[in-house]
XYZ file of N, CA and C in Angstrom:
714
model
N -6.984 41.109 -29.689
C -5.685 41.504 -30.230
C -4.702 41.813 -29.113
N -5.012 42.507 -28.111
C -4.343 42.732 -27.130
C -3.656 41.059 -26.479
N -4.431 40.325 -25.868
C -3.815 39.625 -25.543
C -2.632 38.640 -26.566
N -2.876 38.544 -28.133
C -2.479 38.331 -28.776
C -0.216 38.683 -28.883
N -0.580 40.278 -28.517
C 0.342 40.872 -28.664
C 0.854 40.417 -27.022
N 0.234 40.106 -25.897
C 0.896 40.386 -24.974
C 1.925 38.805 -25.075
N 1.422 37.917 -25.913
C 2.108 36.608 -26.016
C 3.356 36.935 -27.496
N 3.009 38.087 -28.022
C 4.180 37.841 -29.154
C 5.542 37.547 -29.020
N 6.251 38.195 -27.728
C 7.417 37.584 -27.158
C 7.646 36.623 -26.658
N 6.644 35.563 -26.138
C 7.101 34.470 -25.699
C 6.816 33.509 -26.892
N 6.404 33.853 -27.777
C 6.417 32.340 -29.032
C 7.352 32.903 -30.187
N 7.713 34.382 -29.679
C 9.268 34.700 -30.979
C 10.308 34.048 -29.927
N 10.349 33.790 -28.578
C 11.241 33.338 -28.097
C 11.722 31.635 -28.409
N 10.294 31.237 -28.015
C 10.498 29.717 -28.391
C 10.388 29.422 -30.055
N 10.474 30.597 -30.736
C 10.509 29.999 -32.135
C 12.573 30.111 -32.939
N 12.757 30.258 -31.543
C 14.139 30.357 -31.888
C 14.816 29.116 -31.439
N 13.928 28.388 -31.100
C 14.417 26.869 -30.842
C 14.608 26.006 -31.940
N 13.550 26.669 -32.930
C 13.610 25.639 -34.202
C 14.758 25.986 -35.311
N 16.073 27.187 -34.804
C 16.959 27.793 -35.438
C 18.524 26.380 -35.294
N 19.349 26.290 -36.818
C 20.221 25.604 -36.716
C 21.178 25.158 -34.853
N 21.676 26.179 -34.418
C 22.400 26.268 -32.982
C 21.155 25.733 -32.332
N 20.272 27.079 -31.987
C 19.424 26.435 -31.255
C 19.236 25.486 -30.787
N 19.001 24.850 -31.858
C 18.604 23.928 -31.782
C 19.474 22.192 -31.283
N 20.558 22.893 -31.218
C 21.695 21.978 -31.621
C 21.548 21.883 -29.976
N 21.752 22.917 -29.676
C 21.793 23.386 -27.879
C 20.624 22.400 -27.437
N 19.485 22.781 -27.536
C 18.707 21.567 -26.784
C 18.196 20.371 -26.872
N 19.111 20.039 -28.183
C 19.077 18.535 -28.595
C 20.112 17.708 -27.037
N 21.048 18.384 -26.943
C 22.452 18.175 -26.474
C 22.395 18.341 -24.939
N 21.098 19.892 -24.842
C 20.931 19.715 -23.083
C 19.745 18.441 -22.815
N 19.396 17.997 -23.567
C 17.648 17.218 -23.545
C 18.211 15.555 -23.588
N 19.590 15.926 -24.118
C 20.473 14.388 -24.252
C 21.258 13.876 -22.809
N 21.785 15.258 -22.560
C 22.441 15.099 -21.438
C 21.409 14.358 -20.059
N 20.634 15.724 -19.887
C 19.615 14.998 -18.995
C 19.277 13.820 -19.308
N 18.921 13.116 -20.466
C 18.038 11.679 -20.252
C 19.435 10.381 -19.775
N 20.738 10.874 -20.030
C 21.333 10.080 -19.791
C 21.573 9.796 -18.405
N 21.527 11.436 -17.700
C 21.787 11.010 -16.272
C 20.222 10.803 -14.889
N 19.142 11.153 -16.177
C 17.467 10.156 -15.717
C 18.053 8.789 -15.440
N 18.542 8.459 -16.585
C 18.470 6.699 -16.941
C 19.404 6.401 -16.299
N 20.521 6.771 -15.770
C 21.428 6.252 -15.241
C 21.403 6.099 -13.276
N 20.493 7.343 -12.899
C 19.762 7.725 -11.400
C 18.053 7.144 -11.196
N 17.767 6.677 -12.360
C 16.437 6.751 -12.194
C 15.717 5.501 -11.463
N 17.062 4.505 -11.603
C 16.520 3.023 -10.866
C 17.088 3.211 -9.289
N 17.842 4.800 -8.792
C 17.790 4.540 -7.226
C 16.739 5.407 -6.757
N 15.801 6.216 -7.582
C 14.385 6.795 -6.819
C 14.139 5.751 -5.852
N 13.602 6.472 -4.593
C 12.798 5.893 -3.075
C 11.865 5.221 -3.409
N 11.246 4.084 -3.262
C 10.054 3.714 -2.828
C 9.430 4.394 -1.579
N 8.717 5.087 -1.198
C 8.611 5.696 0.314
C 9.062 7.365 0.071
N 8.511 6.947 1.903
C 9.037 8.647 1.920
C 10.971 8.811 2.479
N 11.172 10.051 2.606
C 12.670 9.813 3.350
C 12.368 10.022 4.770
N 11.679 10.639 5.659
C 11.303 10.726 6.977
C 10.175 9.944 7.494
N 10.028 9.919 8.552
C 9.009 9.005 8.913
C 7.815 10.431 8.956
N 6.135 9.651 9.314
C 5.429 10.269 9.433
C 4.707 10.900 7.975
N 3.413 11.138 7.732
C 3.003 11.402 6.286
C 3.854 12.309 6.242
N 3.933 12.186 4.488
C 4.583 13.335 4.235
C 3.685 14.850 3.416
N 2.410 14.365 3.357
C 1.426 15.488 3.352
C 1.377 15.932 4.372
N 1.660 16.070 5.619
C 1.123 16.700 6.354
C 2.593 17.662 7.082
N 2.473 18.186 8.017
C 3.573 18.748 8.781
C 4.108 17.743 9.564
N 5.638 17.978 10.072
C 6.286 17.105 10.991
C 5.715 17.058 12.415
N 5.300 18.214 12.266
C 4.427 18.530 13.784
C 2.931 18.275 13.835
N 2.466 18.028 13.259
C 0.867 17.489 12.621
C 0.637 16.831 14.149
N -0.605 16.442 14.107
C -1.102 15.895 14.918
C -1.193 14.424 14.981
N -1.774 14.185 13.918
C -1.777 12.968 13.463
C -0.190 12.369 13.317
N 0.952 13.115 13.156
C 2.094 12.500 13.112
C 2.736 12.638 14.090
N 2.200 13.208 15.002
C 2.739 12.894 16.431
C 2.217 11.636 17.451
N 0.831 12.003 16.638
C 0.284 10.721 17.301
C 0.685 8.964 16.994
N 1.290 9.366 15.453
C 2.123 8.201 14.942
C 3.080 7.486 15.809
N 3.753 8.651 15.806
C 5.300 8.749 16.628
C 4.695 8.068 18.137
N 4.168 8.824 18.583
C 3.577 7.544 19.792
C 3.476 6.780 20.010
N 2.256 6.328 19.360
C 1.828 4.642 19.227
C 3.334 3.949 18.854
N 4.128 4.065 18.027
C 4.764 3.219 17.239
C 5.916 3.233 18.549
N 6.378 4.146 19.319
C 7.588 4.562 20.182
C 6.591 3.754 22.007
N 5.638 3.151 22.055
C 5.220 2.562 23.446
C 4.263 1.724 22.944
N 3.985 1.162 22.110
C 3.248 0.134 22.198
C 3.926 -0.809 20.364
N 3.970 -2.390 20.718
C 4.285 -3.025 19.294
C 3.091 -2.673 18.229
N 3.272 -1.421 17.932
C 2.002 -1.509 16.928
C 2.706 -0.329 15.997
N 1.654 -0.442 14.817
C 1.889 1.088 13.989
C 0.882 1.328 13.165
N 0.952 2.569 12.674
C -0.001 3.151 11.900
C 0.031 3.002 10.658
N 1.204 2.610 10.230
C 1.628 2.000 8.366
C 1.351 0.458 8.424
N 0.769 0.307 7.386
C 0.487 -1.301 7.472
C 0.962 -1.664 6.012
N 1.863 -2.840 5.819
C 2.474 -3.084 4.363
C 1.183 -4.773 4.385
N 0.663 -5.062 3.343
C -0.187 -6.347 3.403
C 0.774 -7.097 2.407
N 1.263 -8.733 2.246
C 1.119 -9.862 1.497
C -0.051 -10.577 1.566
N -0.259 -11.378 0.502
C -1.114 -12.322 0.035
C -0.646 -13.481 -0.020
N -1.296 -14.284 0.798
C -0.643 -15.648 0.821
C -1.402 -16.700 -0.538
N -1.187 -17.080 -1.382
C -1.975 -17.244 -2.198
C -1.750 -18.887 -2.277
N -3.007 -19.951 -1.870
C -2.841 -21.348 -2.192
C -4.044 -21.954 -2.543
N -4.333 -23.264 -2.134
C -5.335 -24.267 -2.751
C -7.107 -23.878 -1.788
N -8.315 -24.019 -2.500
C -8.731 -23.916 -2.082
C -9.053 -24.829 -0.684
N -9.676 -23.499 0.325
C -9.867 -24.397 1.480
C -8.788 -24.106 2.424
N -7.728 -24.413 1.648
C -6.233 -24.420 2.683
C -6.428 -24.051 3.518
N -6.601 -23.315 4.340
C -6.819 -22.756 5.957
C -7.319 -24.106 6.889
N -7.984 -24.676 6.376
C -8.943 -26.153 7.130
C -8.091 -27.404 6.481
N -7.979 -27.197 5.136
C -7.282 -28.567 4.949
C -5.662 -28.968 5.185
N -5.210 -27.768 4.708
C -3.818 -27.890 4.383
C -2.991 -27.416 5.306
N -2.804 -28.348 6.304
C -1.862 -27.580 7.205
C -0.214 -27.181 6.912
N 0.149 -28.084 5.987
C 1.806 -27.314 5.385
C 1.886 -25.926 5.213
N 0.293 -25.635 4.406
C 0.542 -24.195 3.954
C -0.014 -23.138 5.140
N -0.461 -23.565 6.006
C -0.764 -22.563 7.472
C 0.522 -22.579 8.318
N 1.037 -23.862 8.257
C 2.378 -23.722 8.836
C 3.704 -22.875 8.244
N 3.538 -23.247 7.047
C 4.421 -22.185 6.111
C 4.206 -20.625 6.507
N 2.765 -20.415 6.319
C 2.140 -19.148 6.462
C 3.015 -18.319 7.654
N 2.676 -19.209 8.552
C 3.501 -19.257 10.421
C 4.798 -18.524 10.633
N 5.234 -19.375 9.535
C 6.936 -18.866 9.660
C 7.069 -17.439 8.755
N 6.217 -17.747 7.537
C 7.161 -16.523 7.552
C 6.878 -14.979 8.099
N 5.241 -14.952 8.922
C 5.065 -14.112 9.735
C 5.779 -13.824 10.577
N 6.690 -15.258 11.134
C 7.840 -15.124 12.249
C 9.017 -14.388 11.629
N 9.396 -14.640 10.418
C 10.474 -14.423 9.804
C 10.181 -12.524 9.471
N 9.021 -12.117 8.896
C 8.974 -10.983 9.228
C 8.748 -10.283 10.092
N 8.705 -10.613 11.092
C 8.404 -10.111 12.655
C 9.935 -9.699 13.382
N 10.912 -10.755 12.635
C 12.177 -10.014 13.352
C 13.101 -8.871 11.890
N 12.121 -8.913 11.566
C 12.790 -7.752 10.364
C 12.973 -6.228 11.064
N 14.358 -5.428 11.004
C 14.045 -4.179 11.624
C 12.949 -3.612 10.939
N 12.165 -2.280 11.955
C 10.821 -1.494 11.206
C 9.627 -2.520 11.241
N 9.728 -3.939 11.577
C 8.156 -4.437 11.466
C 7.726 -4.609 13.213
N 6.783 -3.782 13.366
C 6.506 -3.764 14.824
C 5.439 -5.056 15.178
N 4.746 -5.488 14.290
C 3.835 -6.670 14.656
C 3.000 -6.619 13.226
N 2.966 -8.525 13.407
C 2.480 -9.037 12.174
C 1.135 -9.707 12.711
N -0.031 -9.951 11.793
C -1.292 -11.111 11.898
C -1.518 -11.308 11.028
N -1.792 -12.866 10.999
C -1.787 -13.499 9.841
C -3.345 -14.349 10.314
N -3.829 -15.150 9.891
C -4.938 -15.895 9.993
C -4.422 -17.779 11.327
N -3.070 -17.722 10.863
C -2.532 -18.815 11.806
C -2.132 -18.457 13.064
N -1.573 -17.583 13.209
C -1.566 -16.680 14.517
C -3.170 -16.787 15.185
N -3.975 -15.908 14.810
C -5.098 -15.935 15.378
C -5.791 -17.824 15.420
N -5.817 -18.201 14.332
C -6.568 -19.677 15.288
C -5.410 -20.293 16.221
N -4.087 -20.421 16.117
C -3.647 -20.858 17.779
C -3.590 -20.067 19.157
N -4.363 -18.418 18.683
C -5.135 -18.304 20.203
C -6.023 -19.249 19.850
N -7.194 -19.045 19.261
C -8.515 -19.856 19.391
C -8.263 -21.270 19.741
N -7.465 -21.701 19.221
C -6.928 -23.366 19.978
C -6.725 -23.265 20.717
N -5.546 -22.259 21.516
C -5.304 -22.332 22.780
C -6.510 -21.953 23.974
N -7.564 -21.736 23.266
C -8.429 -21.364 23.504
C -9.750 -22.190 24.067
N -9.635 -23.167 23.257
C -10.148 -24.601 23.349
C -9.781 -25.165 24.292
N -8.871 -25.171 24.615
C -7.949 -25.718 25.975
C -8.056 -25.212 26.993
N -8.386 -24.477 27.362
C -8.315 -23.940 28.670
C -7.616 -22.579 29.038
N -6.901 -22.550 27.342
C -5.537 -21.043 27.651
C -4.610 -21.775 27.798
N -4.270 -22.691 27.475
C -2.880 -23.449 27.907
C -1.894 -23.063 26.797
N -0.835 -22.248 27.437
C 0.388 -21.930 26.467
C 0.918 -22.709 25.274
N 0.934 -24.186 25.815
C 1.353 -25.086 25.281
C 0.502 -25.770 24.476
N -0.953 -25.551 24.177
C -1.944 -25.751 23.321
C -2.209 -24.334 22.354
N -0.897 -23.416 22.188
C -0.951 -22.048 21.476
C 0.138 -22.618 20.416
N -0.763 -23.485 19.535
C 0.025 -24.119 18.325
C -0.906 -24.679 16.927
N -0.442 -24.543 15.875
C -1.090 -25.159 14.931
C -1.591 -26.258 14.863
N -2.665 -27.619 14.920
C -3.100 -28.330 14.870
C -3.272 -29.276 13.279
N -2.246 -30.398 13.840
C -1.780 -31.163 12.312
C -2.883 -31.333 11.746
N -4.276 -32.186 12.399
C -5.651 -32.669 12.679
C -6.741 -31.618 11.558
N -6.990 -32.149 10.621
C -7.719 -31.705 9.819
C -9.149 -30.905 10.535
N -9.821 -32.103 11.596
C -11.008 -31.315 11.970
C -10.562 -30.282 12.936
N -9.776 -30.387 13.520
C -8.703 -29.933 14.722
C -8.823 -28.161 14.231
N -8.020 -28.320 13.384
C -7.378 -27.145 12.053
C -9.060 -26.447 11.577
N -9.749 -27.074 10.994
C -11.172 -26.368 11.140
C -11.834 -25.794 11.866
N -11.377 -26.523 13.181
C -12.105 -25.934 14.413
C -11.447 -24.230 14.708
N -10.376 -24.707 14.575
C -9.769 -22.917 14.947
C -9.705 -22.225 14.227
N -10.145 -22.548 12.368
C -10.716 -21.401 12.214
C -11.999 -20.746 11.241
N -12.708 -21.836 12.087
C -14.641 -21.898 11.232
C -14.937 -20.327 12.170
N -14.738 -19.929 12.829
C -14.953 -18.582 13.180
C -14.534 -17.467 12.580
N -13.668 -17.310 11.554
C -13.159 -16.105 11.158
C -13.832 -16.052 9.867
N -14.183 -14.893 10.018
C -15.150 -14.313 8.586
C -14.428 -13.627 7.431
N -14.711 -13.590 6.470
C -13.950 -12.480 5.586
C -13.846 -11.108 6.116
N -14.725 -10.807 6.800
C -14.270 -8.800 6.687
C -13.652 -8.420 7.866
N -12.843 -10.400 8.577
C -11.822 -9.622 9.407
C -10.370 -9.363 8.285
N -10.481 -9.597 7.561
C -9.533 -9.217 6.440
C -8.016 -10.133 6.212
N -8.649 -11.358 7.014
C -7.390 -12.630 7.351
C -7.446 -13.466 6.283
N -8.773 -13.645 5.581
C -8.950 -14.633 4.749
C -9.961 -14.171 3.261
N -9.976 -14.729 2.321
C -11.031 -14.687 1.225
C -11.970 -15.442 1.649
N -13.576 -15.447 0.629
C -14.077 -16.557 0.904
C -14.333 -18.157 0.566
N -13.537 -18.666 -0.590
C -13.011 -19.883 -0.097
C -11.790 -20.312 0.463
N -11.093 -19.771 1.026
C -9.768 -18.980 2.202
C -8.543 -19.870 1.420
N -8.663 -19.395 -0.228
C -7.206 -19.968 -0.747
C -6.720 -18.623 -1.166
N -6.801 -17.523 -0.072
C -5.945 -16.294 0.021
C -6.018 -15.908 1.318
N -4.939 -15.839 1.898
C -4.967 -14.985 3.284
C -3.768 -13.881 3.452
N -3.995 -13.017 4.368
C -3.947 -11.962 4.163
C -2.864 -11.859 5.234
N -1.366 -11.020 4.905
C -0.252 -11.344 5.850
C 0.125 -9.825 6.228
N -0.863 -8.918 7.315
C -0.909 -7.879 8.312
C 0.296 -7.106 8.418
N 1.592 -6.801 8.463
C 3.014 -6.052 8.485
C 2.997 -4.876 8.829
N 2.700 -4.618 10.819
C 2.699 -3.326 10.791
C 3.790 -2.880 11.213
N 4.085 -1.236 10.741
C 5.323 -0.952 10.639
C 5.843 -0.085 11.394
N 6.911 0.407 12.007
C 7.213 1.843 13.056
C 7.448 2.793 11.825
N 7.314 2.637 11.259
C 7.265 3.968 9.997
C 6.941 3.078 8.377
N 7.318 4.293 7.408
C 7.309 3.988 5.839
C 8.017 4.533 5.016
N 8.994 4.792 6.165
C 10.692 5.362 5.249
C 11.220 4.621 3.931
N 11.431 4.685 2.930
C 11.949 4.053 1.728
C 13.070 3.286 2.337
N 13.972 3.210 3.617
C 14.657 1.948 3.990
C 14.098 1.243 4.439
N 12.922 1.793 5.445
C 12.455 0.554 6.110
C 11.200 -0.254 4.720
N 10.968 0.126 3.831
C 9.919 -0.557 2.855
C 11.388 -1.205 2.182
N 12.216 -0.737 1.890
C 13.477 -1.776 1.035
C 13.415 -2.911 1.963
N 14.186 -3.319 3.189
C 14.641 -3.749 3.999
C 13.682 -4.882 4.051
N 11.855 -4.271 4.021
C 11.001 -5.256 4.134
C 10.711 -5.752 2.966
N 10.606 -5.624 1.506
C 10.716 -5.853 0.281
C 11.986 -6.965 0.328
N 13.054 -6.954 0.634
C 13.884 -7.644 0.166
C 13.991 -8.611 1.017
N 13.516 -8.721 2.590
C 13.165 -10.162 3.340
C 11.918 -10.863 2.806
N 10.920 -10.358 2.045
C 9.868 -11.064 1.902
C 10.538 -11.575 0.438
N 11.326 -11.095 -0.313
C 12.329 -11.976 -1.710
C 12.713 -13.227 -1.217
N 13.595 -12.660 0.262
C 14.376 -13.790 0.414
C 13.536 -15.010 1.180
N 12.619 -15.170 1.962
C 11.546 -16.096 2.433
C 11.344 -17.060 1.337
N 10.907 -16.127 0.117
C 9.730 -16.383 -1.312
C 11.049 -17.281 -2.395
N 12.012 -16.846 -2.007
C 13.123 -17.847 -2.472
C 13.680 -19.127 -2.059
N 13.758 -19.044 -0.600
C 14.099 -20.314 -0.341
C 13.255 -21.218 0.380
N 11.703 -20.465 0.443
C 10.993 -21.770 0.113
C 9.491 -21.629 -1.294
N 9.900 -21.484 -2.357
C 10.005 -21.856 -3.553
C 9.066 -23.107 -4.037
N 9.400 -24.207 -3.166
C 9.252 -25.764 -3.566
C 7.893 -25.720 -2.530
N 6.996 -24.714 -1.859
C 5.679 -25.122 -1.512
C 5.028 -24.524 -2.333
N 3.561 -24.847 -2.357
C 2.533 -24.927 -3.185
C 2.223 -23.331 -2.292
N 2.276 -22.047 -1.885
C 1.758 -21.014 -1.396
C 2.911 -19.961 -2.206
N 2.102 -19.114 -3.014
C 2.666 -17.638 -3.260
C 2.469 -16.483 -2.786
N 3.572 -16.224 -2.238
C 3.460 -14.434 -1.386
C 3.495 -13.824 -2.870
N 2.299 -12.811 -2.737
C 2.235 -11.377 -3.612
C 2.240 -10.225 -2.583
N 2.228 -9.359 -2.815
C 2.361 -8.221 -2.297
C 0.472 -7.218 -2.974
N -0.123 -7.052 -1.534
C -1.883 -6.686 -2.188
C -1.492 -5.327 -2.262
N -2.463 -4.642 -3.339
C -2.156 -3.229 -3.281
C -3.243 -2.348 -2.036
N -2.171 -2.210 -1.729
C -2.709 -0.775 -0.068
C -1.713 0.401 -0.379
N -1.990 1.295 0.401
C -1.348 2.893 -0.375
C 0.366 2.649 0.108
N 0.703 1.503 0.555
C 1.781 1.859 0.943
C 2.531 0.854 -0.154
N 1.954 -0.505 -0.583
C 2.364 -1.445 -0.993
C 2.193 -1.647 -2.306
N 1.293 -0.408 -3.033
C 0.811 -0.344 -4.029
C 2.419 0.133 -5.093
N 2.941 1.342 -4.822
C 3.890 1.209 -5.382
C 5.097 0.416 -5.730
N 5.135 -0.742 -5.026
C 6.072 -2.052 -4.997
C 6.220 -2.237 -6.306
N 5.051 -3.033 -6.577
C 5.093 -3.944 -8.198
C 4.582 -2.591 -9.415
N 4.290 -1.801 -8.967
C 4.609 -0.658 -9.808
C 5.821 -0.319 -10.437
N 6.799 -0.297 -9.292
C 8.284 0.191 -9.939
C 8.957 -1.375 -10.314
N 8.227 -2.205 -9.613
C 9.231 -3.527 -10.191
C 8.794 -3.672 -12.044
N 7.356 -3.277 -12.172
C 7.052 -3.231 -13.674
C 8.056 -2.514 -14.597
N 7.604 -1.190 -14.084
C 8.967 -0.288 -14.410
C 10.147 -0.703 -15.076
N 10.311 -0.728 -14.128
C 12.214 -1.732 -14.231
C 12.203 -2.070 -14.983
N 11.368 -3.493 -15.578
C 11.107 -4.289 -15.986
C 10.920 -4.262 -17.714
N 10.596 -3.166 -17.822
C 10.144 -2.206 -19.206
C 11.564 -2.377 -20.074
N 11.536 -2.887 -21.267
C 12.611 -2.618 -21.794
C 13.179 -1.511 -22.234
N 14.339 -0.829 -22.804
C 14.325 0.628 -22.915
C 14.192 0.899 -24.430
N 14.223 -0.169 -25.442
C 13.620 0.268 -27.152
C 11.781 0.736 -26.481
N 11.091 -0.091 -25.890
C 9.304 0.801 -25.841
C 9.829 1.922 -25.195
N 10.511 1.928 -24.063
C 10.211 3.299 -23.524
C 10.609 4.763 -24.761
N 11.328 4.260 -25.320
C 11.571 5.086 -26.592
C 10.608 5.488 -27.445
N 9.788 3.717 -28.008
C 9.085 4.016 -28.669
C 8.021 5.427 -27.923
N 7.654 4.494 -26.885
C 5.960 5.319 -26.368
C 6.813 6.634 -26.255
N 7.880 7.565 -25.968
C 8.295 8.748 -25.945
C 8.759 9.619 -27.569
N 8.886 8.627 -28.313
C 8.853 9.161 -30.092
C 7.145 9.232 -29.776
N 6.558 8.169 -30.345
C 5.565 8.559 -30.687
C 4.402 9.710 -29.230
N 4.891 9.549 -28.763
C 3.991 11.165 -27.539
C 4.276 12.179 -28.052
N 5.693 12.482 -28.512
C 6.381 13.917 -29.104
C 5.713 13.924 -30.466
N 5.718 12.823 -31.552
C 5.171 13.519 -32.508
C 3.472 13.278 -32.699
C-alpha cells in the first residue's frame, strides 16, 4: 500500500491528460514536434561530428593514437568497404571488370578524407610487377587471360580482397577520420563513379562494417513512404 500511495500523484497527474484542454495541449505540442522531426529529420549526420571515436574521450589513447597514424603516415584507422560485385571468376577472366575495379580505386583515392585504398587489382600489379623483375613499367594490369591469372592465383579469401569464386571483391577506403562530412563527401563520389559508368557489367554496393553499415540503413529510411510510417506509429500507440 505504501508504495501504492507513493505513486498516487504521478498517475492523478498524467490522468489529467485525458481532460478536454489537456488534452487539446498535447495533441498540438505532439503535432508541432512531428512536423519539425519530419521536416529536420532527413539532415541527421551519418557519422560522428568530430573526428576520433566518439565513445571514448578526445584525449583517449586510442584517439590519439588515431590522430597519429592518420597525421604521418597514408593510412587510417576508419576503414569504409565497397563490394565490387560481377561475373564469376572475373578476377582471372575478365579483365574490363579489374580494370574498371582500377579506376575507381583511383577515383576514390583522390577524394578529400580517403588516405589509401586496396583493392584486389592494385595488389596483383605488384605481383606482376613482380614477375618482372620489379619493373615499374610492368606495375600494370595484364589484358592476357593466363597473364591476369597469374597475378592473382595467390590471393586467398581471408586476405579479404576477394570471395571464393572471386565474383566479389572487396574495395579497402581508408580514411583520416569518420566525420559525417568526410562519410557524405565519400558516399556521394562513390554515386557519382556508379553513375557514369552504369553500362559495365560490375556493381559497387556498399558491405556492412560499423562504419558503412549505417549508409543503406538511412538510404532505406528515406526511402519509407510517410502513409507506413504512420501506419506502423497508429498501430504501436494503440
Amino acid at each position: 500500500m505504501r508504495q501504492l500511495t507513493q505513486f498516487d500523484r504521478i498517475w492523478s497527474f498524467l490522468a489529467k491528460g485525458s481532460r478536454p484542454i489537456p488534452a487539446i495541449v498535447l495533441v498540438a505540442v505532439a503535432t508541432t514536434l512531428w512536423f519539425f522531426a519530419e521536416r529536420e529529420g532527413d539532415k541527421v549526420m551519418t557519422g560522428d561530428a568530430q573526428a576520433g571515436v566518439a565513445e571514448l574521450w578526445p584525449d583517449a589513447r586510442y584517439n590519439r593514437d588515431a590522430e597519429m597514424i592518420s597525421s604521418k603516415f597514408a593510412l587510417g584507422v576508419d576503414i569504409l568497404n565497397v563490394i565490387a560485385e560481377a561475373g564469376p571468376s572475373a578476377c582471372t577472366t575478365s579483365y574490363p571488370a579489374m580494370e574498371l575495379i582500377d579506376r575507381f580505386a583511383w577515383h576514390m583515392r583522390n577524394v578529400e578524407g580517403v588516405e589509401q585504398v586496396m583493392t584486389l587489382p592494385i595488389a596483383a600489379k605488384l605481383v606482376y610487377a613482380g614477375y618482372n623483375e620489379g619493373n615499374a613499367r610492368w606495375r600494370t594490369l595484364p589484358r592476357d587471360g593466363d597473364s591476369l591469372r597469374l597475378a592473382t592465383q595467390s590471393f586467398e579469401t581471408d586476405s579479404g580482397l576477394l570471395n571464393s569464386d572471386c565474383s566479389a571483391m572487396s574495395i579497402m577506403m581508408f580514411l583520416s577520420d569518420h566525420k559525417a562530412t568526410t562519410i557524405d563527401r565519400i558516399v556521394a563520389a562513390v554515386k557519382q563513379f556508379r553513375e557514369a559508368n552504369s553500362a559495365y557489367d560490375v556493381n559497387f554496393q556498399w558491405s556492412v562494417t560499423r562504419r558503412s553499415q549505417p549508409l543503406p540503413q538511412k538510404r532505406a529510411k528515406s526511402g519509407i513512404p510517410m502513409p507506413s510510417i504512420c501506419a506502423l506509429l497508429l498501430a504501436t500507440s494503440v
